[in-house]
Amino acid sequence: MRWVVAAIIALATVLAACGDDNPASSPSATLTPSQSTTSTPGSPSTDTPTPSPEPPNLIHQGPDIDFPADMAMIIEVGCWGCDGGPGGFVRVYRDASGETRMEPLLGSIQNSLPKHTIDTPNGPQEYSAFISGSAMTQDASVMAVIFCIKGSCVFSGLGSFDADSEGVAFRSLDGGITWAEIARGGPVFSVSGVLADGRVVIAEGEADDQHLDYRLEPNGGALTPPVDGAYPITSAVEVLWGTNDGRISLSDGRVFFKVPFLDSPYYYHNQILGGFSGLEKGTAFVYWRLPIPYPPPSDYHDAFALALLDVGGGSTRIVRQWQIDNFVAYVGWLAPAKDDARIILTLADYSANSTRSPLPAIVDLNAGTFNLIKGPFVTDTPPYSVFGRTFVRAVQTGPFARVVNTGSCLNIRTSASSSGDVLTCAADGVLLRANDQTTTADGLEWLRVTSPAGQQGWASTQFLER
C-alpha cells in the first residue's frame, strides 16, 4: 500500500531507533577492502568494485566527556524503543556562564495547531497535533517539520496514513527559533530532505497508492526520480536518489555511489555531507548500515560504515572508511574539515550498568575513538537517560552570541553603523556565530556575527549575551 512506501521513507532516518541490547562483539558484517567501489557514469552494471586503500578503521569507545563549549546540538527527543515519531526537538548548548541549557524549539507551533480525533482500537481519541516528519541541514541552517493535523499519519503508532490524513509543513531558517508554514497536503505528506538554499523536499500521494510525487517547497517545482521507486537522498546543494538496487544516483540517472553488497537504498542514511557538484569535483561523506547476516550469530551486533569519498572526473572513490559496532548510529554531522576529522553520532553506551539508550558522542575519526556526552542527558545514579531518544539531528558551532531582550528581533547590518543596510533580523533566542571582532560607532559597540543562514554582518552588543 501507498502508506507503506511513505513509512519506509520517513523511517529511513530512524532505522537505528531499535536494536538489541547485546554487548558489541565482532560482527560478521565487517567491511573488507574488496567491498568498496568506484562509481562510474552509466548503468549499474558498469560499476566496478575496486580495493579500498586500507581496511576499515574500527571505532572504539573512549572515556566520557563533558558537553563541549562553543557547540549547540539540535536533539530529537521522545520515547526510546517505541512506536511513534519525535516528541519534539531541543537545542542544547553552554550559555555565557558555562551552564548547559536545554531549550524546546517547537512548542509555540504545536500549541497553535488544532487537536483532532483519531479512531483507535479503543474507540475515538483526541490527539494534539504531533510530528510526523522532519529534516534539517547538518548545521541547522534549514529545518523542516511536518505536524499531523488530521487522521493518523505514519508516526502515530497506529501503522498507516488514513484516507483523510493531513499534514502541515513548517520551515525555520534561524536554527529553530522562528517557523513559517510552507505547505499543507495529504493523505500521505512527508518531508524527505532539505537543501542549504532553504528548499524543502516534500513527498505526497494517496493512502491507497504506492506512487509518491516529489516537489520542492516553497515554490520550487516538481522533482522527477531517475527511475521508478527511487527516493530522495539530499546533499547540501542537490537532490540525489536512492534506487531499488542499492545505488545512489544523480537526477540524470548516473551513478554517484554504490556499495556492491547493498541491494536496497534504505541501508544508506538519507543525507550526504560534503561539497561536491555532481560527479565533477569535491568530497563527500556517506554513511550506511551494514546488512544483518541471516541467520544472525548469537554474538552478532549491528554495525555501521562511514566513508570519505573523493569526487571528480566522472566517478567517486573511497579514500578512507570506518566501522562502528553499535545498534544506534544516528547522524548529526560536524563536518570533517582538513585535519579535524570529527563527527557527531548518537551511540549507545556499553559500560557497566548502562541502559544502552542513545547518547550524543563525538567521534574522532583520526584517533578511531568515540566519546559519549552523558551530562546533561543522564542522571548520576543509576544512569538513566533523561530523554530516552536523544538523537542528534544537527550541530551548530560557535563561539556564540545569543540574541536577547529585543522584544522582537535584532538587526544584522552590512556595516558597524546604525545606518548600515539590514541583512536580516535575528529573533530573541537565536544563536549567532561570533568572534572577538568588535568596533565602536554611533555610541554603540558592534560585534561581527554570522546568522544561522550564513549571513555575515554587524550587530549591536547591547542585545547580545556572550
GROMACS .gro file of C-alpha atoms in nm:
model
  466
    1MET     CA    1   0.000   0.000   0.000
    2ARG     CA    2   0.100   0.359  -0.056
    3TRP     CA    3   0.140   0.438   0.312
    4VAL     CA    4   0.393   0.156   0.344
    5VAL     CA    5   0.621   0.330   0.094
    6ALA     CA    6   0.586   0.658   0.279
    7ALA     CA    7   0.651   0.489   0.610
    8ILE     CA    8   0.975   0.344   0.477
    9ILE     CA    9   1.082   0.687   0.351
   10ALA     CA   10   1.004   0.856   0.679
   11LEU     CA   11   1.159   0.579   0.885
   12ALA     CA   12   1.478   0.567   0.681
   13THR     CA   13   1.610   0.845   0.902
   14VAL     CA   14   1.539   0.650   1.220
   15LEU     CA   15   1.626   0.294   1.117
   16ALA     CA   16   1.866   0.283   1.408
   17ALA     CA   17   1.591   0.350   1.662
   18CYS     CA   18   1.551  -0.011   1.765
   19GLY     CA   19   1.804  -0.282   1.835
   20ASP     CA   20   1.914  -0.549   2.076
   21ASP     CA   21   2.099  -0.484   2.396
   22ASN     CA   22   2.381  -0.733   2.343
   23PRO     CA   23   2.732  -0.602   2.407
   24ALA     CA   24   2.932  -0.514   2.098
   25SER     CA   25   3.132  -0.802   1.956
   26SER     CA   26   3.288  -0.892   1.626
   27PRO     CA   27   3.007  -0.879   1.371
   28SER     CA   28   3.020  -1.093   1.061
   29ALA     CA   29   2.925  -0.789   0.854
   30THR     CA   30   3.275  -0.637   0.878
   31LEU     CA   31   3.376  -0.443   0.570
   32THR     CA   32   3.661  -0.576   0.362
   33PRO     CA   33   3.880  -0.386   0.114
   34SER     CA   34   3.708  -0.555  -0.181
   35GLN     CA   35   3.371  -0.417  -0.077
   36SER     CA   36   3.436  -0.052  -0.158
   37THR     CA   37   3.352   0.080  -0.501
   38THR     CA   38   3.424   0.336  -0.764
   39SER     CA   39   3.102   0.460  -0.922
   40THR     CA   40   3.112   0.549  -1.288
   41PRO     CA   41   2.852   0.709  -1.513
   42GLY     CA   42   2.615   0.470  -1.685
   43SER     CA   43   2.413   0.168  -1.585
   44PRO     CA   44   2.467  -0.017  -1.258
   45SER     CA   45   2.638  -0.299  -1.448
   46THR     CA   46   2.933  -0.070  -1.525
   47ASP     CA   47   3.011  -0.019  -1.155
   48THR     CA   48   3.346  -0.182  -1.087
   49PRO     CA   49   3.444  -0.277  -0.730
   50THR     CA   50   3.793  -0.151  -0.652
   51PRO     CA   51   4.013  -0.212  -0.348
   52SER     CA   52   3.999   0.041  -0.069
   53PRO     CA   53   4.335   0.194   0.022
   54GLU     CA   54   4.308   0.028   0.362
   55PRO     CA   55   4.072  -0.192   0.566
   56PRO     CA   56   3.807  -0.006   0.763
   57ASN     CA   57   3.922   0.153   1.084
   58LEU     CA   58   3.719   0.023   1.378
   59ILE     CA   59   3.591   0.299   1.606
   60HIS     CA   60   3.621   0.212   1.975
   61GLN     CA   61   3.463   0.367   2.285
   62GLY     CA   62   3.681   0.603   2.487
   63PRO     CA   63   3.623   0.798   2.811
   64ASP     CA   64   3.310   1.006   2.863
   65ILE     CA   65   3.343   1.382   2.810
   66ASP     CA   66   3.156   1.696   2.916
   67PHE     CA   67   2.925   1.879   2.680
   68PRO     CA   68   3.160   2.083   2.459
   69ALA     CA   69   3.182   2.457   2.473
   70ASP     CA   70   3.110   2.654   2.153
   71MET     CA   71   2.875   2.388   2.023
   72ALA     CA   72   2.496   2.361   2.008
   73MET     CA   73   2.316   2.038   1.925
   74ILE     CA   74   1.963   2.010   1.790
   75ILE     CA   75   1.834   1.693   1.955
   76GLU     CA   76   1.525   1.491   1.874
   77VAL     CA   77   1.358   1.377   2.194
   78GLY     CA   78   1.080   1.134   2.269
   79CYS     CA   79   1.034   0.776   2.378
   80TRP     CA   80   1.301   0.517   2.301
   81GLY     CA   81   1.224   0.175   2.154
   82CYS     CA   82   0.857   0.250   2.091
   83ASP     CA   83   0.624   0.324   1.803
   84GLY     CA   84   0.574   0.685   1.718
   85GLY     CA   85   0.769   0.983   1.596
   86PRO     CA   86   0.967   1.254   1.771
   87GLY     CA   87   0.823   1.404   2.085
   88GLY     CA   88   0.992   1.731   1.995
   89PHE     CA   89   1.328   1.900   1.942
   90VAL     CA   90   1.551   2.078   2.191
   91ARG     CA   91   1.862   2.288   2.149
   92VAL     CA   92   2.140   2.206   2.393
   93TYR     CA   93   2.442   2.431   2.443
   94ARG     CA   94   2.651   2.607   2.707
   95ASP     CA   95   2.547   2.965   2.780
   96ALA     CA   96   2.771   3.260   2.857
   97SER     CA   97   2.810   3.146   3.220
   98GLY     CA   98   2.913   2.794   3.118
   99GLU     CA   99   2.586   2.631   3.224
  100THR     CA  100   2.428   2.374   2.993
  101ARG     CA  101   2.091   2.493   2.862
  102MET     CA  102   1.810   2.292   2.702
  103GLU     CA  103   1.557   2.494   2.509
  104PRO     CA  104   1.247   2.347   2.335
  105LEU     CA  105   1.207   2.458   1.974
  106LEU     CA  106   0.855   2.365   1.864
  107GLY     CA  107   0.615   2.435   2.149
  108SER     CA  108   0.470   2.753   2.001
  109ILE     CA  109   0.376   2.575   1.678
  110GLN     CA  110   0.228   2.269   1.841
  111ASN     CA  111   0.015   2.475   2.079
  112SER     CA  112  -0.125   2.682   1.793
  113LEU     CA  113  -0.249   2.383   1.592
  114PRO     CA  114  -0.595   2.232   1.649
  115LYS     CA  115  -0.647   1.897   1.816
  116HIS     CA  116  -0.805   1.618   1.614
  117THR     CA  117  -0.981   1.286   1.671
  118ILE     CA  118  -0.841   0.950   1.560
  119ASP     CA  119  -1.030   0.623   1.551
  120THR     CA  120  -0.829   0.370   1.754
  121PRO     CA  121  -0.893   0.009   1.860
  122ASN     CA  122  -1.015   0.159   2.189
  123GLY     CA  123  -1.251   0.399   2.016
  124PRO     CA  124  -1.216   0.765   1.911
  125GLN     CA  125  -0.942   0.954   2.093
  126GLU     CA  126  -0.843   1.320   2.076
  127TYR     CA  127  -0.481   1.400   1.997
  128SER     CA  128  -0.277   1.715   1.981
  129ALA     CA  129  -0.100   1.777   1.652
  130PHE     CA  130   0.211   1.559   1.652
  131ILE     CA  131   0.531   1.549   1.449
  132SER     CA  132   0.503   1.313   1.152
  133GLY     CA  133   0.827   1.400   0.974
  134SER     CA  134   1.133   1.624   0.986
  135ALA     CA  135   1.457   1.707   0.807
  136MET     CA  136   1.736   1.957   0.853
  137THR     CA  137   2.077   2.053   0.723
  138GLN     CA  138   2.369   1.934   0.931
  139ASP     CA  139   2.424   2.287   1.072
  140ALA     CA  140   2.051   2.358   1.136
  141SER     CA  141   2.058   2.650   0.891
  142VAL     CA  142   1.746   2.499   0.733
  143MET     CA  143   1.498   2.294   0.935
  144ALA     CA  144   1.163   2.149   0.830
  145VAL     CA  145   0.897   1.971   1.031
  146ILE     CA  146   0.554   1.830   0.947
  147PHE     CA  147   0.276   1.814   1.202
  148CYS     CA  148  -0.013   1.573   1.154
  149ILE     CA  149  -0.333   1.773   1.199
  150LYS     CA  150  -0.588   1.518   1.079
  151GLY     CA  151  -0.606   1.139   1.066
  152SER     CA  152  -0.345   0.901   1.200
  153CYS     CA  153  -0.041   0.974   0.975
  154VAL     CA  154   0.254   0.736   0.975
  155PHE     CA  155   0.416   0.825   1.308
  156SER     CA  156   0.101   0.794   1.517
  157GLY     CA  157   0.188   0.439   1.625
  158LEU     CA  158  -0.131   0.317   1.459
  159GLY     CA  159   0.052   0.198   1.150
  160SER     CA  160  -0.073   0.393   0.848
  161PHE     CA  161  -0.198   0.709   0.687
  162ASP     CA  162  -0.575   0.739   0.689
  163ALA     CA  163  -0.755   0.834   0.370
  164ASP     CA  164  -0.828   1.174   0.529
  165SER     CA  165  -0.487   1.230   0.689
  166GLU     CA  166  -0.350   1.580   0.654
  167GLY     CA  167  -0.020   1.739   0.745
  168VAL     CA  168   0.121   2.091   0.759
  169ALA     CA  169   0.488   2.171   0.693
  170PHE     CA  170   0.684   2.444   0.867
  171ARG     CA  171   1.034   2.574   0.796
  172SER     CA  172   1.292   2.754   1.009
  173LEU     CA  173   1.594   2.943   0.875
  174ASP     CA  174   1.737   3.054   1.209
  175GLY     CA  175   1.816   2.736   1.399
  176GLY     CA  176   1.462   2.652   1.507
  177ILE     CA  177   1.363   2.973   1.685
  178THR     CA  178   1.106   3.107   1.435
  179TRP     CA  179   0.894   2.899   1.198
  180ALA     CA  180   0.674   2.971   0.898
  181GLU     CA  181   0.419   2.746   0.729
  182ILE     CA  182   0.523   2.648   0.376
  183ALA     CA  183   0.279   2.377   0.263
  184ARG     CA  184  -0.015   2.152   0.350
  185GLY     CA  185  -0.115   1.821   0.199
  186GLY     CA  186  -0.214   1.461   0.235
  187PRO     CA  187  -0.319   1.193   0.287
  188VAL     CA  188   0.048   1.088   0.252
  189PHE     CA  189   0.252   1.400   0.328
  190SER     CA  190   0.618   1.369   0.423
  191VAL     CA  191   0.938   1.573   0.429
  192SER     CA  192   1.224   1.388   0.261
  193GLY     CA  193   1.510   1.635   0.294
  194VAL     CA  194   1.622   1.997   0.283
  195LEU     CA  195   1.875   2.192   0.080
  196ALA     CA  196   2.108   2.464   0.205
  197ASP     CA  197   1.932   2.725  -0.009
  198GLY     CA  198   1.617   2.678   0.201
  199ARG     CA  199   1.416   2.450  -0.025
  200VAL     CA  200   1.238   2.153   0.130
  201VAL     CA  201   1.178   1.819  -0.044
  202ILE     CA  202   0.815   1.714   0.004
  203ALA     CA  203   0.662   1.373  -0.080
  204GLU     CA  204   0.287   1.346  -0.128
  205GLY     CA  205   0.034   1.092  -0.250
  206GLU     CA  206  -0.277   0.889  -0.186
  207ALA     CA  207  -0.311   0.645   0.103
  208ASP     CA  208  -0.403   0.352  -0.123
  209ASP     CA  209  -0.134   0.405  -0.389
  210GLN     CA  210   0.235   0.313  -0.393
  211HIS     CA  211   0.338   0.607  -0.610
  212LEU     CA  212   0.471   0.923  -0.447
  213ASP     CA  213   0.512   1.263  -0.609
  214TYR     CA  214   0.806   1.479  -0.503
  215ARG     CA  215   0.836   1.855  -0.514
  216LEU     CA  216   1.039   2.139  -0.366
  217GLU     CA  217   0.875   2.391  -0.135
  218PRO     CA  218   0.828   2.677  -0.119
  219ASN     CA  219   0.753   2.720  -0.490
  220GLY     CA  220   1.041   2.509  -0.613
  221GLY     CA  221   0.869   2.288  -0.868
  222ALA     CA  222   0.832   1.915  -0.920
  223LEU     CA  223   1.112   1.658  -0.879
  224THR     CA  224   1.132   1.359  -1.112
  225PRO     CA  225   1.317   1.048  -0.989
  226PRO     CA  226   1.553   0.892  -1.246
  227VAL     CA  227   1.376   0.554  -1.210
  228ASP     CA  228   1.052   0.429  -1.057
  229GLY     CA  229   1.067   0.371  -0.684
  230ALA     CA  230   1.367   0.599  -0.618
  231TYR     CA  231   1.357   0.816  -0.307
  232PRO     CA  232   1.545   1.139  -0.231
  233ILE     CA  233   1.886   1.147  -0.063
  234THR     CA  234   1.987   1.510  -0.014
  235SER     CA  235   2.323   1.680  -0.014
  236ALA     CA  236   2.377   2.045   0.069
  237VAL     CA  237   2.313   2.165  -0.286
  238GLU     CA  238   2.131   1.895  -0.481
  239VAL     CA  239   1.890   1.605  -0.459
  240LEU     CA  240   2.027   1.258  -0.527
  241TRP     CA  241   1.821   0.939  -0.538
  242GLY     CA  242   1.838   0.601  -0.372
  243THR     CA  243   1.730   0.327  -0.613
  244ASN     CA  244   1.591  -0.019  -0.550
  245ASP     CA  245   1.916  -0.193  -0.647
  246GLY     CA  246   2.118  -0.009  -0.383
  247ARG     CA  247   2.257   0.277  -0.591
  248ILE     CA  248   2.275   0.646  -0.508
  249SER     CA  249   2.212   0.821  -0.839
  250LEU     CA  250   2.215   1.174  -0.972
  251SER     CA  251   1.895   1.319  -1.113
  252ASP     CA  252   2.008   1.228  -1.466
  253GLY     CA  253   2.047   0.861  -1.368
  254ARG     CA  254   2.426   0.849  -1.346
  255VAL     CA  255   2.560   0.652  -1.052
  256PHE     CA  256   2.706   0.866  -0.776
  257PHE     CA  257   2.790   0.585  -0.534
  258LYS     CA  258   2.716   0.220  -0.470
  259VAL     CA  259   2.837  -0.038  -0.223
  260PRO     CA  260   2.829  -0.367  -0.417
  261PHE     CA  261   2.690  -0.583  -0.136
  262LEU     CA  262   2.399  -0.345  -0.062
  263ASP     CA  263   2.084  -0.433  -0.257
  264SER     CA  264   1.850  -0.173  -0.107
  265PRO     CA  265   1.866   0.206  -0.085
  266TYR     CA  266   1.731   0.201   0.269
  267TYR     CA  267   2.066   0.099   0.413
  268TYR     CA  268   2.203   0.446   0.332
  269HIS     CA  269   2.149   0.747   0.551
  270ASN     CA  270   1.930   0.992   0.362
  271GLN     CA  271   2.174   1.281   0.381
  272ILE     CA  272   2.518   1.312   0.222
  273LEU     CA  273   2.769   1.551   0.373
  274GLY     CA  274   3.015   1.737   0.157
  275GLY     CA  275   3.087   1.997  -0.102
  276PHE     CA  276   3.062   1.847  -0.448
  277SER     CA  277   2.899   1.917  -0.780
  278GLY     CA  278   2.754   1.610  -0.946
  279LEU     CA  279   3.045   1.387  -1.042
  280GLU     CA  280   3.271   1.676  -1.136
  281LYS     CA  281   3.469   1.760  -0.824
  282GLY     CA  282   3.464   1.775  -0.447
  283THR     CA  283   3.443   1.546  -0.147
  284ALA     CA  284   3.154   1.362   0.016
  285PHE     CA  285   3.091   1.174   0.337
  286VAL     CA  286   2.842   0.886   0.332
  287TYR     CA  287   2.710   0.651   0.595
  288TRP     CA  288   2.528   0.320   0.573
  289ARG     CA  289   2.407   0.038   0.788
  290LEU     CA  290   2.572  -0.297   0.728
  291PRO     CA  291   2.333  -0.580   0.641
  292ILE     CA  292   2.240  -0.822   0.917
  293PRO     CA  293   2.352  -1.176   0.833
  294TYR     CA  294   2.087  -1.445   0.827
  295PRO     CA  295   2.064  -1.626   1.050
  296PRO     CA  296   2.248  -1.383   1.276
  297PRO     CA  297   2.504  -1.542   1.509
  298SER     CA  298   2.429  -1.530   1.879
  299ASP     CA  299   2.701  -1.271   1.940
  300TYR     CA  300   2.609  -1.052   1.643
  301HIS     CA  301   2.573  -0.681   1.693
  302ASP     CA  302   2.461  -0.414   1.443
  303ALA     CA  303   2.737  -0.230   1.262
  304PHE     CA  304   2.759   0.088   1.058
  305ALA     CA  305   3.005   0.202   0.794
  306LEU     CA  306   3.131   0.553   0.723
  307ALA     CA  307   3.327   0.654   0.414
  308LEU     CA  308   3.506   0.963   0.290
  309LEU     CA  309   3.477   0.993  -0.089
  310ASP     CA  310   3.680   1.175  -0.349
  311VAL     CA  311   3.453   1.302  -0.626
  312GLY     CA  312   3.589   1.400  -0.967
  313GLY     CA  313   3.640   1.305  -1.328
  314GLY     CA  314   3.301   1.139  -1.353
  315SER     CA  315   3.344   0.898  -1.061
  316THR     CA  316   3.362   0.866  -0.684
  317ARG     CA  317   3.630   0.682  -0.492
  318ILE     CA  318   3.655   0.578  -0.127
  319VAL     CA  319   3.968   0.727   0.027
  320ARG     CA  320   3.903   0.632   0.389
  321GLN     CA  321   3.646   0.418   0.563
  322TRP     CA  322   3.547   0.338   0.920
  323GLN     CA  323   3.321   0.096   1.103
  324ILE     CA  324   3.129   0.137   1.428
  325ASP     CA  325   2.978  -0.165   1.602
  326ASN     CA  326   2.672  -0.025   1.772
  327PHE     CA  327   2.299  -0.075   1.744
  328VAL     CA  328   2.245   0.302   1.740
  329ALA     CA  329   2.423   0.526   1.493
  330TYR     CA  330   2.206   0.826   1.424
  331VAL     CA  331   2.393   1.101   1.245
  332GLY     CA  332   2.422   1.469   1.335
  333TRP     CA  333   2.727   1.579   1.145
  334LEU     CA  334   3.007   1.811   1.246
  335ALA     CA  335   3.173   1.827   0.907
  336PRO     CA  336   3.516   1.664   0.881
  337ALA     CA  337   3.734   1.955   0.771
  338LYS     CA  338   4.103   1.943   0.689
  339ASP     CA  339   4.277   1.754   0.970
  340ASP     CA  340   3.997   1.793   1.223
  341ALA     CA  341   3.813   1.475   1.125
  342ARG     CA  342   3.537   1.481   1.385
  343ILE     CA  343   3.172   1.391   1.353
  344ILE     CA  344   2.878   1.373   1.590
  345LEU     CA  345   2.688   1.047   1.621
  346THR     CA  346   2.421   0.918   1.853
  347LEU     CA  347   2.558   0.596   2.001
  348ALA     CA  348   2.472   0.355   2.281
  349ASP     CA  349   2.677   0.319   2.596
  350TYR     CA  350   2.823  -0.024   2.679
  351SER     CA  351   2.973   0.050   3.018
  352ALA     CA  352   2.861  -0.132   3.334
  353ASN     CA  353   2.503  -0.071   3.448
  354SER     CA  354   2.420   0.119   3.130
  355THR     CA  355   2.066   0.125   2.996
  356ARG     CA  356   2.217   0.136   2.645
  357SER     CA  357   1.984   0.411   2.540
  358PRO     CA  358   2.112   0.662   2.283
  359LEU     CA  359   2.351   0.941   2.377
  360PRO     CA  360   2.542   1.204   2.180
  361ALA     CA  361   2.903   1.115   2.106
  362ILE     CA  362   3.194   1.292   1.943
  363VAL     CA  363   3.381   1.063   1.708
  364ASP     CA  364   3.746   1.132   1.635
  365LEU     CA  365   3.799   0.959   1.302
  366ASN     CA  366   4.176   1.008   1.310
  367ALA     CA  367   4.210   0.856   1.657
  368GLY     CA  368   3.947   0.587   1.593
  369THR     CA  369   3.756   0.656   1.915
  370PHE     CA  370   3.420   0.789   2.025
  371ASN     CA  371   3.347   0.972   2.350
  372LEU     CA  372   2.996   0.980   2.494
  373ILE     CA  373   2.847   1.302   2.631
  374LYS     CA  374   2.638   1.186   2.927
  375GLY     CA  375   2.573   1.511   3.105
  376PRO     CA  376   2.314   1.659   3.094
  377PHE     CA  377   2.140   1.359   2.939
  378VAL     CA  378   2.198   1.102   3.213
  379THR     CA  379   2.125   1.117   3.584
  380ASP     CA  380   2.404   1.026   3.822
  381THR     CA  381   2.271   0.711   3.991
  382PRO     CA  382   2.155   0.490   3.835
  383PRO     CA  383   2.247   0.607   3.482
  384TYR     CA  384   1.903   0.658   3.332
  385SER     CA  385   1.869   0.851   3.010
  386VAL     CA  386   1.672   1.169   3.072
  387PHE     CA  387   1.511   1.197   2.730
  388GLY     CA  388   1.518   0.839   2.604
  389ARG     CA  389   1.551   0.907   2.232
  390THR     CA  390   1.819   1.180   2.234
  391PHE     CA  391   1.906   1.172   1.861
  392VAL     CA  392   2.146   1.443   1.747
  393ARG     CA  393   1.997   1.588   1.430
  394ALA     CA  394   2.218   1.892   1.365
  395VAL     CA  395   2.520   2.070   1.510
  396GLN     CA  396   2.591   2.442   1.528
  397THR     CA  397   2.943   2.561   1.602
  398GLY     CA  398   3.040   2.874   1.794
  399PRO     CA  399   3.154   3.073   1.972
  400PHE     CA  400   2.802   3.212   2.008
  401ALA     CA  401   2.631   3.538   2.084
  402ARG     CA  402   2.267   3.486   2.187
  403VAL     CA  403   2.011   3.749   2.089
  404VAL     CA  404   1.827   3.872   2.400
  405ASN     CA  405   1.586   4.142   2.522
  406THR     CA  406   1.486   4.290   2.186
  407GLY     CA  407   1.117   4.212   2.222
  408SER     CA  408   1.120   4.130   1.851
  409CYS     CA  409   1.450   4.092   1.666
  410LEU     CA  410   1.800   4.234   1.629
  411ASN     CA  411   1.915   4.390   1.302
  412ILE     CA  412   2.229   4.247   1.148
  413ARG     CA  413   2.377   4.516   0.927
  414THR     CA  414   2.630   4.531   0.645
  415SER     CA  415   2.843   4.774   0.843
  416ALA     CA  416   2.902   4.866   1.206
  417SER     CA  417   2.663   5.159   1.194
  418SER     CA  418   2.300   5.232   1.270
  419SER     CA  419   2.269   5.345   0.908
  420GLY     CA  420   2.409   5.024   0.762
  421ASP     CA  421   2.181   4.820   0.539
  422VAL     CA  422   1.989   4.546   0.722
  423LEU     CA  423   2.082   4.195   0.607
  424THR     CA  424   1.841   4.014   0.837
  425CYS     CA  425   1.674   4.050   1.173
  426ALA     CA  426   1.752   3.779   1.431
  427ALA     CA  427   1.480   3.694   1.683
  428ASP     CA  428   1.533   3.668   2.056
  429GLY     CA  429   1.694   3.332   2.131
  430VAL     CA  430   1.881   3.296   1.802
  431LEU     CA  431   2.243   3.186   1.838
  432LEU     CA  432   2.468   3.398   1.618
  433ARG     CA  433   2.816   3.274   1.546
  434ALA     CA  434   3.062   3.536   1.667
  435ASN     CA  435   3.427   3.610   1.728
  436ASP     CA  436   3.607   3.886   1.914
  437GLN     CA  437   3.597   4.135   1.627
  438THR     CA  438   3.435   4.448   1.775
  439THR     CA  439   3.429   4.816   1.697
  440THR     CA  440   3.254   5.128   1.827
  441ALA     CA  441   3.032   5.357   1.620
  442ASP     CA  442   2.727   5.577   1.682
  443GLY     CA  443   2.784   5.540   2.056
  444LEU     CA  444   2.738   5.162   2.035
  445GLU     CA  445   2.967   4.862   2.047
  446TRP     CA  446   2.931   4.640   1.741
  447LEU     CA  447   3.021   4.274   1.704
  448ARG     CA  448   3.096   4.085   1.385
  449VAL     CA  449   2.845   3.797   1.364
  450THR     CA  450   2.714   3.531   1.128
  451SER     CA  451   2.348   3.430   1.123
  452PRO     CA  452   2.243   3.062   1.119
  453ALA     CA  453   2.172   3.106   0.746
  454GLY     CA  454   2.530   3.224   0.685
  455GLN     CA  455   2.474   3.599   0.653
  456GLN     CA  456   2.775   3.790   0.787
  457GLY     CA  457   2.743   4.138   0.928
  458TRP     CA  458   2.747   4.355   1.240
  459ALA     CA  459   2.512   4.362   1.539
  460SER     CA  460   2.490   4.583   1.846
  461THR     CA  461   2.624   4.410   2.156
  462GLN     CA  462   2.351   4.585   2.359
  463PHE     CA  463   2.121   4.292   2.271
  464LEU     CA  464   2.371   4.009   2.274
  465GLU     CA  465   2.456   3.763   2.550
  466ARG     CA  466   2.808   3.617   2.522
   0.00000   0.00000   0.00000
